[in-house]
Amino acid sequence: MITIKSEAELDSMRAAGRIVAMVLKELEKLIRPGITTKELDEFAEEYIIKNGGIPSFKGLYGYPASICTSVNDEVVHGIPGMRRLEDGDIISIDVGVCVDGLHADAARTFAVGKISETARFLIKVTEESFFEGIKNAVAGKRVGDISNSIQRYVESRGFSVVRDLVGHGIGRKFHESPQVPNFGKAGVGIRLIKNMTLAVEPMVNEGSYKVYTDKDGWTVKTLDGKLSAHYENTIIVTESLPEIITL
């Protein structure tokens, strides 16, 4: 069921979104060669709680950490651990926060030290594709209008969008209807309504869009071993451009 949020619910989601944005900015300052993904997770969990939030991911469907840390060919859902980041890596960090029973969700891909030009361009295109997509996140448009604009932008730059994973509605449940694919036809899907809340999240691969789930049961990786980037924000649909609550 698709839910339209009240002003009180939106205010709680905005509060959660502010914490998400702050966590990501603080994590960016910590990212360097030698730090472990577990250290990033521990910092994020403490920061979220200290600022009045609850980590949305911890325990969600049994997930064991407070953030997702996906490195290089890992698309999403990488589990923090003792892996040390190395110069030239890229790392996608996904953060969810709950305030007053309502969630917000965002992800960024960061450079670790000096990265390749291909990696830098991949990160740039992934972020830009999000902003291309949300130009169509307007009341009266359809979900497919967002999806199609993301896909066209990414593919015009020589990359591919992941098909097995999609964005989603968000609110009192972390994953709500509707699904928001990053590919598809314009003019199809459910019609957008003011005060719908969506997590729009392009996942973009350097090579093929095909992915698989690692033996840990969580980490999704590119099938060809090439790089992947992730950029996500939670938005509120309005009658003009959407409100981004995780920036």
CSV table of C-alpha atoms in Angstrom, one decimal:
chain,number,residue,atom,x,y,z
A,1,MET,CA,0.0,0.0,0.0
A,2,ILE,CA,1.3,3.5,-0.9
A,3,THR,CA,1.1,6.0,1.9
A,4,ILE,CA,0.8,9.7,1.7
A,5,LYS,CA,2.5,11.3,4.7
A,6,SER,CA,1.0,13.9,7.1
A,7,GLU,CA,2.9,17.1,7.9
A,8,ALA,CA,3.8,15.6,11.3
A,9,GLU,CA,5.2,12.5,9.7
A,10,LEU,CA,7.2,14.6,7.1
A,11,ASP,CA,8.7,16.6,10.0
A,12,SER,CA,9.9,13.4,11.6
A,13,MET,CA,11.3,12.1,8.3
A,14,ARG,CA,13.1,15.5,7.8
A,15,ALA,CA,14.7,15.1,11.3
A,16,ALA,CA,15.9,11.6,10.4
A,17,GLY,CA,17.1,12.9,7.0
A,18,ARG,CA,19.2,15.6,8.7
A,19,ILE,CA,21.0,13.0,10.8
A,20,VAL,CA,21.6,10.8,7.7
A,21,ALA,CA,23.1,13.8,5.9
A,22,MET,CA,25.3,14.7,8.9
A,23,VAL,CA,26.5,11.1,9.3
A,24,LEU,CA,27.6,10.9,5.6
A,25,LYS,CA,29.5,14.2,5.8
A,26,GLU,CA,31.3,13.0,9.0
A,27,LEU,CA,32.1,9.6,7.4
A,28,GLU,CA,33.6,11.3,4.4
A,29,LYS,CA,36.1,13.0,6.7
A,30,LEU,CA,37.2,9.7,8.1
A,31,ILE,CA,37.7,7.8,4.8
A,32,ARG,CA,41.4,7.2,4.1
A,33,PRO,CA,43.7,4.3,3.3
A,34,GLY,CA,44.1,2.1,6.3
A,35,ILE,CA,40.7,2.6,8.1
A,36,THR,CA,38.5,-0.4,8.4
A,37,THR,CA,34.9,-0.6,7.4
A,38,LYS,CA,34.1,-1.7,10.9
A,39,GLU,CA,35.5,1.5,12.3
A,40,LEU,CA,33.3,3.5,10.0
A,41,ASP,CA,30.3,1.5,11.1
A,42,GLU,CA,31.1,2.0,14.8
A,43,PHE,CA,31.4,5.7,14.3
A,44,ALA,CA,28.1,5.9,12.4
A,45,GLU,CA,26.2,4.0,15.0
A,46,GLU,CA,27.5,6.1,17.9
A,47,TYR,CA,26.8,9.3,15.9
A,48,ILE,CA,23.3,8.4,15.0
A,49,ILE,CA,22.3,7.5,18.5
A,50,LYS,CA,24.0,10.5,20.0
A,51,ASN,CA,22.0,12.8,17.7
A,52,GLY,CA,18.6,11.2,18.6
A,53,GLY,CA,18.2,8.6,15.9
A,54,ILE,CA,18.1,4.9,15.7
A,55,PRO,CA,20.1,3.0,13.0
A,56,SER,CA,17.5,1.8,10.6
A,57,PHE,CA,19.6,-1.0,9.1
A,58,LYS,CA,20.7,-2.8,12.3
A,59,GLY,CA,18.6,-5.9,12.5
A,60,LEU,CA,16.6,-5.1,9.4
A,61,TYR,CA,15.8,-8.5,7.9
A,62,GLY,CA,18.7,-9.7,10.1
A,63,TYR,CA,21.3,-7.3,8.8
A,64,PRO,CA,24.2,-7.2,11.4
A,65,ALA,CA,25.5,-3.6,11.1
A,66,SER,CA,24.3,0.1,11.2
A,67,ILE,CA,25.6,1.0,7.7
A,68,CYS,CA,26.4,-0.7,4.5
A,69,THR,CA,30.0,-0.4,3.2
A,70,SER,CA,30.4,-1.6,-0.4
A,71,VAL,CA,33.9,-1.4,-1.9
A,72,ASN,CA,34.9,-1.4,-5.6
A,73,ASP,CA,32.9,-4.2,-7.3
A,74,GLU,CA,30.5,-4.4,-4.4
A,75,VAL,CA,27.2,-2.8,-5.5
A,76,VAL,CA,25.3,-2.6,-2.2
A,77,HIS,CA,24.8,-4.3,1.2
A,78,GLY,CA,28.5,-4.8,2.0
A,79,ILE,CA,28.9,-5.8,5.6
A,80,PRO,CA,31.4,-3.7,7.6
A,81,GLY,CA,34.3,-5.7,9.0
A,82,MET,CA,38.1,-5.8,9.3
A,83,ARG,CA,38.7,-4.9,5.7
A,84,ARG,CA,41.1,-2.0,5.5
A,85,LEU,CA,40.5,0.6,2.7
A,86,GLU,CA,43.4,1.0,0.2
A,87,ASP,CA,44.5,3.9,-1.9
A,88,GLY,CA,42.5,3.8,-5.1
A,89,ASP,CA,39.4,2.1,-3.7
A,90,ILE,CA,36.0,3.5,-4.0
A,91,ILE,CA,33.5,2.9,-1.2
A,92,SER,CA,29.7,3.2,-1.3
A,93,ILE,CA,28.2,3.9,2.1
A,94,ASP,CA,24.4,3.6,2.7
A,95,VAL,CA,22.9,5.0,5.9
A,96,GLY,CA,19.3,4.7,7.3
A,97,VAL,CA,18.0,6.6,10.4
A,98,CYS,CA,14.7,6.3,12.2
A,99,VAL,CA,13.2,9.2,14.3
A,100,ASP,CA,9.7,8.9,15.9
A,101,GLY,CA,9.1,5.6,14.0
A,102,LEU,CA,9.8,7.2,10.6
A,103,HIS,CA,12.8,6.5,8.3
A,104,ALA,CA,15.2,8.3,5.9
A,105,ASP,CA,17.8,6.7,3.7
A,106,ALA,CA,20.7,7.9,1.6
A,107,ALA,CA,24.0,6.7,0.1
A,108,ARG,CA,27.1,8.2,-1.4
A,109,THR,CA,30.2,6.8,-3.1
A,110,PHE,CA,33.5,8.2,-1.9
A,111,ALA,CA,37.1,8.1,-3.2
A,112,VAL,CA,39.8,6.6,-1.1
A,113,GLY,CA,43.0,8.5,-1.8
A,114,LYS,CA,43.8,8.9,-5.5
A,115,ILE,CA,41.4,7.0,-7.7
A,116,SER,CA,41.3,6.4,-11.5
A,117,GLU,CA,39.7,8.7,-13.9
A,118,THR,CA,37.2,6.0,-14.8
A,119,ALA,CA,36.2,5.6,-11.1
A,120,ARG,CA,35.9,9.4,-10.7
A,121,PHE,CA,33.7,9.7,-13.8
A,122,LEU,CA,31.5,6.7,-12.6
A,123,ILE,CA,30.9,8.4,-9.3
A,124,LYS,CA,30.0,11.7,-11.0
A,125,VAL,CA,27.6,10.1,-13.5
A,126,THR,CA,25.9,8.2,-10.8
A,127,GLU,CA,25.2,11.3,-8.7
A,128,GLU,CA,24.2,13.3,-11.8
A,129,SER,CA,21.7,10.5,-12.8
A,130,PHE,CA,19.9,10.9,-9.5
A,131,PHE,CA,19.3,14.6,-10.2
A,132,GLU,CA,18.2,13.8,-13.8
A,133,GLY,CA,15.7,11.3,-12.4
A,134,ILE,CA,14.1,13.6,-9.8
A,135,LYS,CA,13.4,16.2,-12.4
A,136,ASN,CA,10.4,13.9,-13.0
A,137,ALA,CA,9.6,13.3,-9.3
A,138,VAL,CA,6.7,15.7,-9.5
A,139,ALA,CA,3.0,15.2,-8.6
A,140,GLY,CA,1.1,14.0,-11.7
A,141,LYS,CA,4.1,12.3,-13.3
A,142,ARG,CA,4.7,8.5,-13.1
A,143,VAL,CA,7.4,6.4,-11.5
A,144,GLY,CA,8.5,5.3,-15.0
A,145,ASP,CA,9.4,8.9,-15.8
A,146,ILE,CA,12.0,8.9,-13.0
A,147,SER,CA,13.3,5.4,-14.1
A,148,ASN,CA,13.6,6.2,-17.7
A,149,SER,CA,15.4,9.4,-17.3
A,150,ILE,CA,18.0,7.8,-15.0
A,151,GLN,CA,18.6,4.9,-17.4
A,152,ARG,CA,18.9,7.2,-20.5
A,153,TYR,CA,21.4,9.5,-18.7
A,154,VAL,CA,23.6,6.6,-17.4
A,155,GLU,CA,23.7,4.7,-20.7
A,156,SER,CA,24.5,7.9,-22.7
A,157,ARG,CA,27.7,8.1,-20.6
A,158,GLY,CA,28.7,4.5,-21.3
A,159,PHE,CA,27.7,2.8,-18.1
A,160,SER,CA,24.8,0.5,-17.0
A,161,VAL,CA,22.1,0.6,-14.4
A,162,VAL,CA,21.6,-2.4,-12.1
A,163,ARG,CA,18.3,-4.2,-12.9
A,164,ASP,CA,18.0,-6.6,-9.9
A,165,LEU,CA,17.8,-3.8,-7.3
A,166,VAL,CA,15.5,-0.8,-7.1
A,167,GLY,CA,14.6,2.3,-5.1
A,168,HIS,CA,11.5,2.3,-2.9
A,169,GLY,CA,8.9,4.1,-1.0
A,170,ILE,CA,9.9,4.9,2.6
A,171,GLY,CA,8.2,6.0,5.8
A,172,ARG,CA,7.0,4.1,8.8
A,173,LYS,CA,8.4,1.0,7.1
A,174,PHE,CA,11.9,1.2,5.7
A,175,HIS,CA,10.8,-0.4,2.4
A,176,GLU,CA,7.3,0.7,1.3
A,177,SER,CA,5.5,0.7,-2.1
A,178,PRO,CA,6.1,1.7,-4.8
A,179,GLN,CA,9.3,0.3,-6.2
A,180,VAL,CA,11.4,2.9,-8.0
A,181,PRO,CA,13.5,1.1,-10.7
A,182,ASN,CA,16.5,2.9,-12.3
A,183,PHE,CA,15.4,1.6,-15.7
A,184,GLY,CA,12.2,1.3,-17.7
A,185,LYS,CA,9.8,3.2,-19.9
A,186,ALA,CA,8.5,6.7,-19.4
A,187,GLY,CA,4.8,7.2,-18.8
A,188,VAL,CA,4.3,3.9,-17.0
A,189,GLY,CA,4.0,2.9,-13.3
A,190,ILE,CA,2.0,4.5,-10.5
A,191,ARG,CA,1.1,8.2,-10.7
A,192,LEU,CA,3.0,10.3,-8.2
A,193,ILE,CA,1.0,12.2,-5.6
A,194,LYS,CA,2.0,15.2,-3.4
A,195,ASN,CA,3.6,14.1,0.0
A,196,MET,CA,4.6,10.6,-1.3
A,197,THR,CA,8.1,9.8,0.0
A,198,LEU,CA,10.6,7.9,-2.1
A,199,ALA,CA,14.2,6.7,-1.8
A,200,VAL,CA,15.6,7.2,-5.3
A,201,GLU,CA,18.9,5.4,-5.7
A,202,PRO,CA,20.8,4.9,-8.9
A,203,MET,CA,23.2,1.9,-8.7
A,204,VAL,CA,25.5,2.2,-11.7
A,205,ASN,CA,28.1,-0.3,-13.0
A,206,GLU,CA,31.2,0.4,-15.0
A,207,GLY,CA,30.5,-2.7,-17.1
A,208,SER,CA,27.6,-5.0,-17.3
A,209,TYR,CA,24.4,-4.4,-15.3
A,210,LYS,CA,24.5,-8.1,-14.1
A,211,VAL,CA,25.1,-8.8,-10.5
A,212,TYR,CA,25.2,-11.6,-8.0
A,213,THR,CA,25.0,-12.1,-4.2
A,214,ASP,CA,28.2,-13.1,-2.4
A,215,LYS,CA,28.3,-16.2,-0.2
A,216,ASP,CA,27.8,-14.0,2.9
A,217,GLY,CA,24.1,-13.7,1.8
A,218,TRP,CA,24.2,-9.9,1.7
A,219,THR,CA,26.9,-8.4,-0.4
A,220,VAL,CA,25.8,-7.8,-4.0
A,221,LYS,CA,28.7,-7.6,-6.5
A,222,THR,CA,29.1,-7.0,-10.2
A,223,LEU,CA,29.3,-10.2,-12.2
A,224,ASP,CA,32.2,-9.0,-14.3
A,225,GLY,CA,34.2,-7.7,-11.3
A,226,LYS,CA,34.2,-4.1,-12.5
A,227,LEU,CA,33.4,-1.1,-10.4
A,228,SER,CA,30.0,0.0,-9.1
A,229,ALA,CA,28.8,3.3,-7.6
A,230,HIS,CA,25.6,4.2,-5.6
A,231,TYR,CA,24.0,7.6,-5.0
A,232,GLU,CA,20.7,7.9,-3.0
A,233,ASN,CA,18.5,10.4,-1.3
A,234,THR,CA,15.1,10.4,0.3
A,235,ILE,CA,12.7,12.8,-1.3
A,236,ILE,CA,9.2,14.3,-0.7
A,237,VAL,CA,7.1,14.6,-3.9
A,238,THR,CA,5.7,18.1,-4.4
A,239,GLU,CA,3.8,19.9,-7.2
A,240,SER,CA,7.2,21.3,-8.4
A,241,LEU,CA,10.7,19.9,-7.8
A,242,PRO,CA,10.9,17.4,-4.9
A,243,GLU,CA,12.2,18.3,-1.5
A,244,ILE,CA,15.4,16.3,-0.8
A,245,ILE,CA,15.6,15.7,2.9
A,246,THR,CA,19.0,13.9,3.1
A,247,LEU,CA,21.2,16.6,1.7
